[in-house]
Short mmCIF file of C-alpha atoms in Angstrom, two decimals:
data_model
loop_
_atom_site.label_atom_id
_atom_site.label_comp_id
_atom_site.label_asym_id
_atom_site.label_seq_id
_atom_site.Cartn_x
_atom_site.Cartn_y
_atom_site.Cartn_z
CA UNK A 1 -0.02 -0.03 -0.10
CA UNK A 2 1.23 3.66 -0.84
CA UNK A 3 1.19 6.56 1.34
CA UNK A 4 -2.00 8.29 1.96
CA UNK A 5 -1.74 12.03 2.98
CA UNK A 6 -4.72 13.58 4.58
CA UNK A 7 -4.31 17.22 4.44
CA UNK A 8 -5.90 20.55 4.48
CA UNK A 9 -4.47 22.88 1.63
CA UNK A 10 -4.98 26.19 3.66
CA UNK A 11 -2.85 24.77 6.51
CA UNK A 12 0.66 25.93 6.52
CA UNK A 13 1.99 22.83 8.37
CA UNK A 14 0.36 20.60 5.83
CA UNK A 15 1.95 22.60 2.87
CA UNK A 16 5.38 22.10 4.61
CA UNK A 17 4.76 18.30 5.01
CA UNK A 18 3.75 18.13 1.37
CA UNK A 19 6.79 20.09 0.31
CA UNK A 20 8.97 17.55 2.39
CA UNK A 21 7.27 14.54 0.65
CA UNK A 22 7.72 16.03 -2.81
CA UNK A 23 11.37 17.04 -1.97
CA UNK A 24 11.95 13.39 -0.94
CA UNK A 25 10.24 12.06 -4.03
CA UNK A 26 7.85 10.03 -2.15
CA UNK A 27 4.53 9.30 -3.93
CA UNK A 28 1.26 9.58 -2.11
CA UNK A 29 -2.48 9.85 -2.58
CA UNK A 30 -3.55 13.15 -1.10
CA UNK A 31 -7.10 13.39 0.56
CA UNK A 32 -8.64 16.73 1.60
CA UNK A 33 -9.20 15.99 5.38
CA UNK A 34 -12.28 18.25 5.58
CA UNK A 35 -14.05 17.36 2.26
CA UNK A 36 -13.29 13.67 2.84
CA UNK A 37 -12.47 13.02 6.42
CA UNK A 38 -11.26 9.67 7.61
CA UNK A 39 -14.14 7.39 8.88
CA UNK A 40 -14.38 6.50 12.67
CA UNK A 41 -12.98 3.14 11.70
CA UNK A 42 -9.96 4.69 9.99
CA UNK A 43 -9.53 7.05 12.77
CA UNK A 44 -9.50 4.22 15.38
CA UNK A 45 -7.13 2.28 13.25
CA UNK A 46 -4.74 5.33 12.90
CA UNK A 47 -4.92 5.77 16.67
CA UNK A 48 -4.09 2.29 17.38
CA UNK A 49 -1.08 2.02 15.05
CA UNK A 50 0.31 5.54 15.84
CA UNK A 51 0.96 4.59 19.51
CA UNK A 52 0.00 8.42 20.26
CA UNK A 53 -2.52 9.25 23.06
CA UNK A 54 -6.00 10.06 21.44
CA UNK A 55 -5.64 13.66 22.43
CA UNK A 56 -2.89 14.09 19.77
CA UNK A 57 -5.34 13.72 17.13
CA UNK A 58 -7.16 16.82 17.90
CA UNK A 59 -6.52 20.13 16.28
CA UNK A 60 -6.08 21.93 19.52
CA UNK A 61 -5.36 25.44 17.81
CA UNK A 62 -8.46 25.11 15.65
CA UNK A 63 -11.37 27.42 15.97
CA UNK A 64 -13.90 24.57 16.06
CA UNK A 65 -12.06 22.81 19.01
CA UNK A 66 -12.22 26.20 20.87
CA UNK A 67 -15.99 26.66 19.98
CA UNK A 68 -17.04 23.30 21.21
CA UNK A 69 -14.96 23.88 24.54
CA UNK A 70 -13.13 20.49 23.95
CA UNK A 71 -10.09 21.43 26.19
CA UNK A 72 -12.05 19.99 29.30
CA UNK A 73 -14.09 17.37 27.44
CA UNK A 74 -10.87 15.65 26.06
CA UNK A 75 -9.84 15.09 29.59
CA UNK A 76 -12.94 13.44 30.85
CA UNK A 77 -14.46 11.62 27.87
CA UNK A 78 -13.84 8.04 26.90
CA UNK A 79 -11.72 7.07 23.89
CA UNK A 80 -14.91 5.85 21.88
CA UNK A 81 -16.60 9.27 22.46
CA UNK A 82 -13.51 10.98 21.43
CA UNK A 83 -13.24 9.01 18.26
CA UNK A 84 -16.68 9.89 17.51
CA UNK A 85 -16.13 13.35 17.93
CA UNK A 86 -13.20 13.39 15.61
CA UNK A 87 -15.12 11.52 13.00
CA UNK A 88 -17.76 14.17 13.07
CA UNK A 89 -15.72 16.84 11.67
CA UNK A 90 -12.53 16.94 9.70
CA UNK A 91 -11.70 20.33 11.09
CA UNK A 92 -11.23 18.88 14.55
CA UNK A 93 -8.39 16.23 13.30
CA UNK A 94 -4.63 17.45 13.65
CA UNK A 95 -3.23 17.36 10.48
CA UNK A 96 -1.61 16.20 8.30
CA UNK A 97 -2.03 12.47 8.77
CA UNK A 98 0.28 10.37 6.84
CA UNK A 99 -0.01 6.44 6.74
CA UNK A 100 1.10 3.52 4.63
CA UNK A 101 -1.46 1.29 6.35
CA UNK A 102 0.98 0.06 8.92
CA UNK A 103 2.63 3.29 10.24
CA UNK A 104 0.83 6.61 11.11
CA UNK A 105 2.20 10.12 11.71
CA UNK A 106 0.16 12.95 12.86
CA UNK A 107 1.21 16.60 12.34
CA UNK A 108 4.51 17.34 10.70
CA UNK A 109 7.88 17.01 12.30
CA UNK A 110 10.75 16.84 9.93
CA UNK A 111 12.83 14.48 12.20
CA UNK A 112 9.74 12.16 12.63
CA UNK A 113 9.08 12.04 8.90
CA UNK A 114 12.62 11.10 8.17
CA UNK A 115 12.75 8.33 10.82
CA UNK A 116 9.26 7.16 9.77
CA UNK A 117 9.22 7.41 5.94
CA UNK A 118 12.84 7.21 4.64
#
């Protein structure tokens, strides 16, 4: 399976990650995370394979996150409730998400990308 790159084109971090992928000549399928967000099942799979805590999947700097007052809710909700919430709106999901079906990275960190994808 090739790389799948969930991104939001207006996001500066996503554009940096895309440039990194292009600069390293990695081929990928890009998916607009707001127009075609990952399903709840896909999000649960990403969460399990990433090894990250569920709260790392939230776009904590996003307007929607603040509007919904999720800062406290994330601390008290179950994983299942949080996955449902993430699946409800692509703007709540931290981006970009990059996966090859086995490994998953959330957000963009050049060092992490080099270690995981090269």
